[in-house]
Amino acid sequence: MSDDEVRETPEEMGGSAGGDDDDQSQGSGYDPDQLPKGIQKEIITEAPDGNWKKPKYGDEVSVHYVGTLEADGTEFDSSRSKGKPFSFVLGEEEVIKGWDRGVVTMRQGEVAKFTLSPDHAYGEEGSPPDIPPNATLVFEIELLSWVAEDDLFKDGGVIKTEVTEGGGWKRPKEGDEVKMSMKVTAVDGTDIDEKTSWDYTICGGALGPLAKAVDEALLGMKRGEVAQLRCSKDYAYGDERPDGAIINLTLEEIYETKDVSFAKDGTVMKKAILLGEGYDTPKDTGKVTLSVESATDGVAPLAGFTSKVLEFVAGSGDVCDALECAVAEMKMGERALVTVTVPSMAAEAQLGLADVATTVVFTLELEDFDNPKCAWDYTEEEKVDLGTLRKETAANLFKVGRTHMALHTYKKIVELFEHADSWQEERLKTKAKDLTRVCELNKAACFLKFDDHAGAKVSCNAVLKERPENVKALYRRAQAEHGLKNYLESIRDCKSVLQIDSQNRDARTLLKQATAGQKEVDKMSKGLFANMCKALGKGPIPEPGKPNIDDDYPPEVDGPATEDDGKQEGATES
């Protein structure tokens, strides 16, 4: 076999090895590690730890090999004796089928011995003079490296070649912001465009004719990856450059944008511009050191702002809501842009922003934090003590109008005691239940502040399940039912309150309002029922078995009246 025979005679290496082979397909059910009959693999040297990736069809691999005849061990070819590795593209029939199927099962640095039957080698004809007909061959192959290539749109229009592998597991998704560098050249090497460390929104259309190719490539890349895209004219500049273009692309950073507001309503959005270390984030009652580097309205610096390193206890209310929200979702060393669309949540006197009245964009860096021990490490006594202290913190937050943070704190206290039923000491179990009841009642008060009547109802039900005659829970549920326009339920709860406390003015006032609301509902229902009755019996009688297509229901209803029509939805007890 000549030095270049493997490369120059693909018809021998692939075409004469037994015809088409369904094993080359990567369709449904294909498993590259499942070798067909006629190919035996024995690993001689395992790949180094950490080398878990394998090449795929379409990748250009570089190998060393030694080929021998199984019959007598005669060596007929060797890249090692030639002093240079051999390269080929997997799945392109540039080599015999046994190589295509075998190498795709290997990891970088692995050395394996493949025994190939004639059907997976040179078949009945062999390759004279070195390889006789119907010869079984043995190849010792070392996988040195490969260049990964992907046909992004499966039409040959954009071929992506991985130049440098990225790190981590995260890939961007549509709509994410990334930092990337890009150099575009013509096929002849002429520079067309270049962008360095550029902030870019995937699928935002900012790259014009190149956007489709670049977006698709970025969606499959990891942080730090370098790739080259060979684009046809249809994915580049069209007829303006009929030879297409080459794009060298580097994904430098993936910005993680997250809604960190207490209510998850988009009022506080955090964009990580430098990822932090590890997975841990500050927890309530932990000590935090946070650098607030700048504050703008999105364009210009805010008047009066003073940059400062703040030291505070997380979850205590020592800093404004926006900073409390943000720091709870930051990792050690993380830098982030935090956009606050509700000015009161960014009002922070320590930064000179006590009277801020516009959208605020903070630049933050989490310098340090020291968390308390995890909740499951607390004793039952310690949990009760912590819950008591946190309840006082939440009450103070509620008093000064920081209702979202108060609600967030009450929720955490309830979670702290969710397994208190299994506690051993009755004294502590009773205290835990009392704290839970108070916090559920106060959660209901917070929900009512936000007109979240459904949330308030759930919290009240949690209390009434254990204490059916709790006046505050009954009254707040009556308020929630009124807000949900469930007037009958509101009336019922108001009457329950008055049976316990006949002088309760708030319940009397709400009872009047609920009664008026139900009367209005009844009035509307009567009118609707009357209109339906008027429509009954109109029009000619249709023939038996034949509908009257001229009959129309009045526009207020979708079908004939039933005995249930006219009743208020939700009027029965839940």
Coordinates of C-alpha atoms in Angstrom, one line a residue:
M1 CA 0.0 0.0 0.0
S2 CA 1.4 3.4 -1.0
D3 CA 1.8 6.3 1.4
D4 CA -1.3 8.0 0.1
E5 CA -3.4 5.1 -0.8
V6 CA -5.8 5.4 2.1
R7 CA -6.6 9.0 1.2
E8 CA -6.6 8.8 -2.6
T9 CA -8.6 5.6 -3.2
P10 CA -11.9 6.0 -1.3
E11 CA -13.5 3.6 -3.7
E12 CA -11.2 0.9 -2.4
M13 CA -11.5 1.9 1.3
G14 CA -15.2 2.4 1.3
G15 CA -16.9 1.3 -1.9
S16 CA -15.4 -2.2 -2.3
A17 CA -16.0 -3.3 1.3
G18 CA -19.4 -4.9 0.8
G19 CA -21.8 -2.3 -0.6
D20 CA -24.2 0.0 1.2
D21 CA -24.4 -0.4 5.0
D22 CA -27.4 0.7 7.0
D23 CA -25.1 1.0 10.0
Q24 CA -23.7 4.3 8.5
S25 CA -27.1 5.9 9.0
Q26 CA -27.6 8.0 12.1
G27 CA -31.4 7.8 12.0
S28 CA -33.8 6.9 14.8
G29 CA -32.4 4.2 17.0
Y30 CA -28.8 4.5 15.9
D31 CA -26.2 3.7 18.5
P32 CA -22.6 4.5 17.5
D33 CA -21.3 2.3 20.4
Q34 CA -23.2 -0.7 19.1
L35 CA -20.8 -2.3 16.7
P36 CA -22.2 -4.6 14.0
K37 CA -21.3 -8.2 13.5
G38 CA -17.9 -8.5 11.9
I39 CA -16.3 -5.7 13.9
Q40 CA -14.7 -6.6 17.2
K41 CA -13.1 -4.0 19.5
E42 CA -10.6 -4.4 22.3
I43 CA -9.5 -1.3 24.3
I44 CA -5.7 -1.4 24.8
T45 CA -5.4 2.0 26.5
E46 CA -8.3 3.9 28.1
A47 CA -8.8 7.6 27.3
P48 CA -7.6 10.0 30.0
D49 CA -10.1 10.9 32.7
G50 CA -12.2 13.8 31.5
N51 CA -12.1 12.9 27.8
W52 CA -15.7 11.7 27.6
K53 CA -16.6 13.2 24.2
K54 CA -16.5 11.2 21.0
P55 CA -16.3 12.3 17.4
K56 CA -19.4 12.0 15.1
Y57 CA -20.0 11.5 11.4
G58 CA -18.8 14.6 9.5
D59 CA -15.9 15.3 11.9
E60 CA -12.4 15.2 10.6
V61 CA -10.4 12.9 12.8
S62 CA -6.6 12.4 13.2
V63 CA -5.3 9.0 14.1
H64 CA -2.2 6.8 14.3
Y65 CA -2.7 3.2 13.1
V66 CA -0.9 -0.1 12.5
G67 CA -2.6 -2.6 10.2
T68 CA -1.8 -6.4 10.2
L69 CA -3.3 -9.5 8.7
E70 CA -5.0 -11.7 11.3
A71 CA -3.9 -14.8 9.5
D72 CA -0.2 -14.4 10.1
G73 CA 0.3 -11.1 11.8
T74 CA 2.0 -9.5 8.8
E75 CA 2.1 -5.7 9.0
F76 CA 0.9 -4.2 5.7
D77 CA 0.6 -0.5 6.6
S78 CA 1.4 1.9 9.5
S79 CA 1.1 5.7 10.0
R80 CA 3.7 5.4 12.8
S81 CA 6.3 4.1 10.4
K82 CA 5.5 7.0 8.0
G83 CA 6.1 9.4 10.9
K84 CA 2.8 11.4 10.5
P85 CA -0.8 10.9 11.6
F86 CA -3.5 10.1 9.1
S87 CA -6.7 12.3 8.9
F88 CA -10.1 11.6 7.3
V89 CA -13.7 12.6 7.6
L90 CA -16.0 10.2 9.4
G91 CA -18.9 8.8 7.4
E92 CA -17.7 10.1 4.0
E93 CA -16.5 6.7 2.7
E94 CA -12.9 8.0 2.7
V95 CA -11.9 4.8 4.5
I96 CA -13.1 1.2 4.8
K97 CA -16.4 0.8 6.7
G98 CA -14.8 -0.8 9.7
W99 CA -12.9 2.3 10.3
D100 CA -15.9 4.6 10.1
R101 CA -17.8 2.4 12.5
G102 CA -15.0 1.8 14.9
V103 CA -13.4 5.2 15.3
V104 CA -16.8 6.8 16.1
T105 CA -16.8 4.7 19.3
M106 CA -13.5 6.1 20.6
R107 CA -12.5 8.9 22.9
Q108 CA -9.5 11.2 22.5
G109 CA -6.3 9.5 23.7
E110 CA -7.9 6.0 23.5
V111 CA -6.0 3.2 21.8
A112 CA -8.1 0.2 20.6
K113 CA -7.6 -2.9 18.5
F114 CA -10.3 -3.5 15.9
T115 CA -10.6 -6.9 14.2
L116 CA -12.5 -6.5 10.9
S117 CA -14.2 -9.2 8.8
P118 CA -13.8 -8.9 5.0
D119 CA -17.2 -7.3 4.7
H120 CA -16.0 -4.4 6.8
A121 CA -12.5 -4.3 5.1
Y122 CA -11.6 -5.1 1.5
G123 CA -14.1 -7.8 0.8
E124 CA -13.7 -10.6 -1.7
E125 CA -11.2 -8.8 -3.9
G126 CA -8.8 -7.7 -1.2
S127 CA -6.2 -5.0 -2.1
P128 CA -3.3 -6.6 -3.9
P129 CA -0.5 -7.1 -3.4
D130 CA -0.5 -6.6 0.4
I131 CA -4.1 -7.7 1.3
P132 CA -5.3 -11.0 -0.1
P133 CA -9.0 -11.7 -0.9
N134 CA -11.4 -12.3 2.0
A135 CA -8.8 -11.2 4.5
T136 CA -9.6 -10.4 8.1
L137 CA -7.7 -7.4 9.2
V138 CA -6.5 -6.2 12.6
F139 CA -5.9 -2.4 13.2
E140 CA -4.5 -0.8 16.3
I141 CA -5.8 2.7 16.2
E142 CA -5.1 5.7 18.5
L143 CA -7.5 8.6 18.3
L144 CA -5.3 11.7 18.5
S145 CA -7.8 14.5 17.9
W146 CA -10.7 15.7 15.7
V147 CA -12.2 18.8 14.3
A148 CA -15.9 18.9 15.0
E149 CA -18.1 20.0 12.1
D150 CA -21.9 20.5 12.1
D151 CA -24.2 21.2 9.1
L152 CA -26.3 23.7 11.0
F153 CA -29.3 23.7 8.7
K154 CA -28.8 20.2 7.1
D155 CA -28.5 21.8 3.6
G156 CA -24.8 22.5 3.4
G157 CA -25.5 26.2 3.7
V158 CA -23.6 26.8 7.0
I159 CA -20.9 24.4 8.2
K160 CA -19.7 25.0 11.7
T161 CA -16.3 23.9 12.8
E162 CA -15.3 23.9 16.4
V163 CA -11.9 25.5 16.8
T164 CA -11.8 25.7 20.6
E165 CA -14.1 23.8 23.0
G166 CA -16.1 25.8 25.4
G167 CA -16.4 25.2 29.1
G168 CA -19.3 24.3 31.5
W169 CA -22.7 23.0 30.5
K170 CA -24.7 26.1 29.8
R171 CA -25.7 27.2 26.3
P172 CA -27.6 30.4 25.5
K173 CA -31.2 30.3 24.4
E174 CA -33.3 32.5 22.1
G175 CA -33.6 36.0 23.6
D176 CA -30.5 35.7 25.8
E177 CA -27.9 38.4 25.8
V178 CA -24.3 37.3 25.2
K179 CA -20.9 38.9 24.8
M180 CA -19.2 37.8 21.6
S181 CA -16.5 38.6 19.1
M182 CA -16.9 38.1 15.4
K183 CA -14.7 38.5 12.3
V184 CA -16.2 38.1 8.9
T185 CA -14.1 37.6 5.8
A186 CA -14.6 36.7 2.2
V187 CA -13.5 33.4 0.9
D188 CA -10.4 35.0 -0.5
G189 CA -9.5 36.3 3.0
T190 CA -10.6 39.9 2.5
D191 CA -11.9 41.5 5.7
I192 CA -15.6 42.4 5.6
D193 CA -16.6 43.1 9.2
E194 CA -15.4 42.8 12.7
K195 CA -16.9 43.2 16.2
T196 CA -15.0 42.8 19.5
S197 CA -16.5 41.9 22.9
W198 CA -19.9 43.0 21.6
D199 CA -23.1 42.6 23.6
Y200 CA -25.6 40.8 21.4
T201 CA -29.2 39.6 21.8
I202 CA -29.7 36.2 20.2
C203 CA -32.5 36.3 17.6
G204 CA -32.7 40.1 17.9
G205 CA -31.9 40.6 14.3
A206 CA -29.1 43.0 14.8
L207 CA -26.8 41.2 12.4
G208 CA -29.0 41.5 9.3
P209 CA -28.2 38.9 6.7
L210 CA -25.8 37.1 9.0
A211 CA -28.2 36.8 11.9
K212 CA -29.7 33.4 11.0
A213 CA -26.3 31.7 10.7
V214 CA -24.8 33.4 13.8
D215 CA -27.9 32.8 16.0
E216 CA -28.1 29.1 15.1
A217 CA -24.4 28.7 15.9
L218 CA -24.5 30.6 19.2
L219 CA -27.5 28.5 20.4
G220 CA -25.2 25.4 20.3
M221 CA -22.1 27.0 21.8
K222 CA -20.7 27.1 25.4
R223 CA -18.9 29.9 27.1
G224 CA -15.4 30.3 25.8
E225 CA -16.0 28.3 22.6
V226 CA -14.4 29.4 19.3
A227 CA -16.0 28.4 16.0
Q228 CA -15.7 29.0 12.3
L229 CA -18.8 29.2 10.1
R230 CA -18.5 28.6 6.3
C231 CA -21.6 30.2 4.9
S232 CA -23.0 30.0 1.4
K233 CA -24.4 33.2 -0.1
D234 CA -28.0 32.3 1.1
Y235 CA -26.8 32.6 4.7
A236 CA -24.5 35.6 4.1
Y237 CA -24.7 38.5 1.7
G238 CA -26.7 36.9 -1.1
D239 CA -25.7 37.8 -4.7
E240 CA -23.6 40.7 -3.4
R241 CA -21.0 38.0 -2.5
P242 CA -21.9 34.9 -4.4
D243 CA -19.0 32.9 -2.9
G244 CA -20.4 33.3 0.6
A245 CA -18.5 34.3 3.7
I246 CA -16.4 32.9 6.6
I247 CA -17.4 33.9 10.1
N248 CA -15.0 33.4 13.0
L249 CA -17.0 33.5 16.2
T250 CA -16.1 33.6 19.9
L251 CA -18.7 33.3 22.6
E252 CA -17.1 35.2 25.5
E253 CA -19.9 35.4 28.0
I254 CA -23.5 34.3 28.5
Y255 CA -25.5 36.9 30.4
E256 CA -28.0 35.3 32.8
T257 CA -31.0 37.6 33.1
K258 CA -33.4 36.7 35.9
D259 CA -36.5 38.1 37.5
V260 CA -35.4 38.4 41.2
S261 CA -38.3 40.5 42.4
F262 CA -40.2 39.1 45.4
A263 CA -43.5 39.0 43.4
K264 CA -41.8 37.7 40.2
D265 CA -43.5 40.5 38.4
G266 CA -40.4 41.9 36.5
T267 CA -39.9 44.9 38.7
V268 CA -36.4 43.8 39.7
M269 CA -34.3 42.2 36.9
K270 CA -30.8 41.0 37.4
K271 CA -28.3 40.5 34.5
A272 CA -25.1 38.7 35.5
I273 CA -22.2 40.3 33.6
L274 CA -19.6 38.3 35.4
L275 CA -20.5 34.9 36.8
G276 CA -19.7 34.2 40.4
E277 CA -18.1 31.2 42.0
G278 CA -19.8 28.0 43.2
Y279 CA -23.6 27.6 43.7
D280 CA -24.2 29.2 47.2
T281 CA -26.0 32.5 47.6
P282 CA -26.6 34.7 50.6
K283 CA -29.4 33.5 53.0
D284 CA -31.6 35.4 55.4
T285 CA -29.7 36.4 58.6
G286 CA -26.3 36.0 56.8
K287 CA -23.7 38.8 56.7
V288 CA -23.2 40.4 53.3
T289 CA -20.6 42.7 51.8
L290 CA -22.0 44.3 48.6
S291 CA -20.3 46.8 46.4
V292 CA -22.7 49.3 44.7
E293 CA -20.5 50.7 41.9
S294 CA -23.0 52.9 40.0
A295 CA -26.6 53.9 39.6
T296 CA -28.1 55.3 36.4
D297 CA -31.5 55.8 34.9
G298 CA -30.5 53.5 32.1
V299 CA -28.6 56.2 30.3
A300 CA -27.1 58.8 32.7
P301 CA -25.8 58.7 36.2
L302 CA -28.3 59.6 38.9
A303 CA -27.8 62.8 40.7
G304 CA -26.8 62.5 44.4
F305 CA -25.7 58.9 44.1
T306 CA -22.6 57.9 46.0
S307 CA -20.9 54.5 45.3
K308 CA -20.4 52.5 48.5
V309 CA -19.6 49.1 49.9
L310 CA -22.5 48.1 52.0
E311 CA -22.3 45.7 54.9
F312 CA -25.6 44.3 56.1
V313 CA -27.6 41.3 57.3
A314 CA -29.6 39.7 54.5
G315 CA -33.3 39.7 54.9
S316 CA -33.3 42.2 57.7
G317 CA -34.5 45.2 55.7
D318 CA -31.2 47.1 56.3
V319 CA -31.1 48.0 52.6
C320 CA -33.8 48.7 50.0
D321 CA -36.0 45.9 48.6
A322 CA -34.1 45.9 45.2
L323 CA -30.8 45.2 46.8
E324 CA -32.3 42.5 49.1
C325 CA -33.9 40.8 46.1
A326 CA -30.7 41.0 44.0
V327 CA -28.2 39.8 46.6
A328 CA -30.3 36.7 47.4
E329 CA -29.7 35.5 43.9
M330 CA -26.0 36.4 43.5
K331 CA -22.9 34.1 43.9
M332 CA -19.6 35.0 45.4
G333 CA -17.7 37.4 43.2
E334 CA -20.6 37.9 40.8
R335 CA -21.1 41.3 39.1
A336 CA -24.5 42.2 37.9
L337 CA -26.7 44.9 36.4
V338 CA -29.9 45.2 38.3
T339 CA -32.8 47.1 36.7
V340 CA -35.5 48.4 39.1
T341 CA -38.7 49.8 37.5
V342 CA -40.5 50.7 40.8
P343 CA -38.5 53.7 42.2
S344 CA -39.6 53.0 45.8
M345 CA -37.9 49.6 45.7
A346 CA -34.6 51.3 44.9
A347 CA -34.9 54.1 47.4
E348 CA -31.7 53.8 49.5
A349 CA -30.6 56.6 51.7
Q350 CA -27.1 55.1 52.2
L351 CA -26.5 55.6 48.5
G352 CA -28.0 59.1 48.3
L353 CA -31.1 57.8 46.6
A354 CA -33.7 58.3 49.4
D355 CA -36.0 60.3 47.0
V356 CA -35.3 58.6 43.7
A357 CA -38.3 58.8 41.4
T358 CA -37.2 57.0 38.2
T359 CA -36.1 53.6 36.9
V360 CA -32.7 52.7 38.5
V361 CA -30.0 50.5 37.1
F362 CA -27.5 49.4 39.7
T363 CA -24.1 47.9 39.0
L364 CA -23.3 45.5 41.8
E365 CA -20.6 43.1 42.9
L366 CA -21.0 40.6 45.7
E367 CA -17.7 40.8 47.5
D368 CA -18.3 38.4 50.4
F369 CA -21.0 36.7 52.5
D370 CA -21.2 34.5 55.5
N371 CA -24.3 32.3 55.7
P372 CA -25.9 30.9 58.9
K373 CA -26.2 27.1 59.1
C374 CA -28.8 25.4 57.0
A375 CA -32.4 25.1 58.4
W376 CA -32.2 21.3 58.7
D377 CA -29.2 21.7 61.1
Y378 CA -31.2 23.7 63.6
T379 CA -32.7 22.1 66.7
E380 CA -36.4 22.4 67.2
E381 CA -35.7 25.1 69.9
E382 CA -33.5 27.0 67.6
K383 CA -36.1 27.0 64.9
V384 CA -38.7 28.4 67.2
D385 CA -36.3 31.1 68.3
L386 CA -35.4 32.0 64.7
G387 CA -39.1 32.0 63.7
T388 CA -39.9 34.4 66.5
L389 CA -37.2 36.8 65.6
R390 CA -38.1 36.7 61.9
K391 CA -41.7 37.3 62.7
E392 CA -40.8 40.5 64.4
T393 CA -38.7 41.5 61.4
A394 CA -41.6 40.9 59.1
A395 CA -44.0 42.9 61.3
N396 CA -41.7 45.9 61.2
L397 CA -41.4 45.6 57.4
F398 CA -45.2 45.6 57.1
K399 CA -45.5 48.6 59.3
V400 CA -43.2 50.7 57.2
G401 CA -45.0 49.7 54.0
R402 CA -42.5 47.1 52.7
T403 CA -45.2 44.6 52.2
H404 CA -43.6 42.5 49.5
M405 CA -40.6 41.8 51.6
A406 CA -42.8 41.2 54.7
L407 CA -44.8 38.6 52.7
H408 CA -41.6 37.0 51.5
T409 CA -40.4 36.7 55.2
Y410 CA -43.7 35.3 56.4
K411 CA -43.6 32.7 53.7
K412 CA -40.1 31.6 54.8
I413 CA -41.2 31.3 58.4
V414 CA -44.1 29.0 57.4
E415 CA -41.7 26.9 55.4
L416 CA -39.5 26.6 58.5
F417 CA -42.2 24.8 60.4
E418 CA -43.8 22.7 57.6
H419 CA -42.7 19.5 59.4
A420 CA -43.5 20.6 62.9
D421 CA -46.2 18.0 63.3
S422 CA -43.5 15.3 63.6
W423 CA -41.6 17.2 66.4
Q424 CA -41.2 15.3 69.7
E425 CA -41.6 18.0 72.3
E426 CA -45.3 19.2 72.6
R427 CA -44.3 22.6 74.0
L428 CA -42.2 23.4 70.9
K429 CA -44.8 21.9 68.6
T430 CA -47.4 24.2 70.0
K431 CA -45.2 27.3 69.6
A432 CA -44.4 26.3 66.0
K433 CA -48.1 26.0 65.3
D434 CA -48.9 29.3 66.9
L435 CA -46.2 31.0 64.8
T436 CA -47.5 29.4 61.7
R437 CA -51.0 30.5 62.4
V438 CA -49.9 34.1 63.0
C439 CA -47.8 34.2 59.8
E440 CA -50.6 32.8 57.7
L441 CA -52.9 35.5 59.0
N442 CA -50.3 38.1 58.2
K443 CA -49.7 36.6 54.8
A444 CA -53.5 37.1 54.2
A445 CA -53.1 40.8 55.2
C446 CA -50.2 41.2 52.8
F447 CA -52.1 39.5 49.9
L448 CA -55.1 41.8 50.5
K449 CA -52.8 44.8 50.2
F450 CA -51.9 43.6 46.7
D451 CA -55.6 42.7 45.8
D452 CA -54.4 39.1 45.6
H453 CA -57.7 37.8 46.9
A454 CA -57.1 34.2 45.9
G455 CA -53.8 34.1 47.8
A456 CA -55.5 35.7 50.9
K457 CA -58.2 33.0 50.8
V458 CA -55.7 30.2 50.7
S459 CA -53.9 31.6 53.8
C460 CA -57.2 32.1 55.7
N461 CA -58.3 28.6 54.9
A462 CA -55.0 27.2 56.3
V463 CA -55.8 29.0 59.7
L464 CA -59.5 28.0 59.7
K465 CA -58.7 24.4 59.1
E466 CA -57.2 24.3 62.6
R467 CA -59.2 27.2 64.2
P468 CA -62.7 27.4 62.6
E469 CA -63.8 30.3 64.8
N470 CA -60.7 32.5 64.3
V471 CA -62.3 36.0 63.9
K472 CA -59.4 37.5 61.9
A473 CA -59.2 34.6 59.5
L474 CA -63.0 34.7 59.0
Y475 CA -63.0 38.4 58.4
R476 CA -60.0 38.4 56.0
R477 CA -61.5 35.5 54.1
A478 CA -64.8 37.5 53.8
Q479 CA -62.7 40.4 52.4
A480 CA -61.1 38.0 49.9
E481 CA -64.4 36.5 48.8
H482 CA -65.8 40.0 48.3
G483 CA -62.8 40.8 46.2
L484 CA -63.5 37.7 44.1
K485 CA -67.1 38.7 43.8
N486 CA -68.2 35.6 45.7
Y487 CA -70.7 37.7 47.6
L488 CA -72.7 34.8 49.2
E489 CA -69.5 33.4 50.7
S490 CA -68.5 36.8 51.9
I491 CA -71.9 37.2 53.6
R492 CA -71.6 33.8 55.2
D493 CA -68.2 34.7 56.7
C494 CA -69.4 38.1 57.9
K495 CA -72.3 36.5 59.7
S496 CA -69.9 33.9 61.3
V497 CA -67.8 36.8 62.6
L498 CA -70.8 38.6 64.0
Q499 CA -72.0 35.4 65.7
I500 CA -68.7 35.4 67.6
D501 CA -68.3 39.2 68.0
S502 CA -71.7 41.0 67.4
Q503 CA -70.1 44.4 67.8
N504 CA -67.5 44.0 65.0
R505 CA -67.9 47.2 63.0
D506 CA -65.7 46.1 60.1
A507 CA -67.7 42.9 59.6
R508 CA -71.0 44.8 59.7
T509 CA -69.8 47.3 57.1
L510 CA -68.5 44.5 54.8
L511 CA -71.8 42.6 55.3
K512 CA -73.7 45.6 53.9
Q513 CA -71.3 45.8 50.9
A514 CA -71.5 42.1 50.2
T515 CA -75.3 42.1 50.5
A516 CA -75.5 45.0 48.0
G517 CA -73.2 43.2 45.6
Q518 CA -75.3 40.1 45.7
K519 CA -78.5 42.0 45.1
E520 CA -76.9 43.5 42.0
V521 CA -76.0 40.0 40.8
D522 CA -79.5 38.7 41.5
K523 CA -80.9 41.7 39.5
M524 CA -78.7 40.9 36.5
S525 CA -79.6 37.2 36.7
K526 CA -83.3 37.9 36.7
G527 CA -83.0 40.1 33.6
L528 CA -81.0 37.4 31.9
F529 CA -83.6 34.8 32.8
A530 CA -86.4 37.0 31.5
N531 CA -84.7 37.5 28.2
M532 CA -84.2 33.7 27.8
C533 CA -87.9 33.0 28.6
K534 CA -89.0 35.5 25.9
A535 CA -87.0 33.6 23.3
L536 CA -88.7 30.3 24.1
G537 CA -91.3 29.1 21.6
K538 CA -90.5 31.5 18.7
G539 CA -90.2 30.3 15.1
P540 CA -91.9 27.5 13.1
I541 CA -91.9 24.0 14.4
P542 CA -89.3 21.9 12.5
E543 CA -90.1 18.6 10.9
P544 CA -89.4 15.6 13.2
G545 CA -85.7 14.8 13.3
K546 CA -84.9 18.0 11.4
P547 CA -83.4 21.1 13.2
N548 CA -84.9 24.5 12.6
I549 CA -81.9 26.4 11.2
D550 CA -83.7 29.7 11.5
D551 CA -83.8 29.4 15.3
D552 CA -81.3 31.7 17.0
Y553 CA -80.6 32.0 20.7
P554 CA -80.5 35.6 22.0
P555 CA -76.9 37.0 21.9
E556 CA -76.6 36.9 25.7
V557 CA -76.6 33.1 26.0
D558 CA -74.9 30.2 24.2
G559 CA -77.8 27.7 24.4
P560 CA -81.2 27.0 25.9
A561 CA -81.9 27.8 29.5
T562 CA -81.5 25.2 32.2
E563 CA -82.7 25.0 35.7
D564 CA -79.2 26.1 36.9
D565 CA -79.1 29.3 34.9
G566 CA -79.4 32.5 36.8
K567 CA -77.4 31.1 39.8
Q568 CA -74.3 33.0 40.8
E569 CA -71.1 31.2 39.8
G570 CA -69.3 29.9 42.9
A571 CA -72.3 30.4 45.1
T572 CA -71.9 27.0 46.7
E573 CA -69.5 26.4 49.5
S574 CA -66.0 25.3 48.6

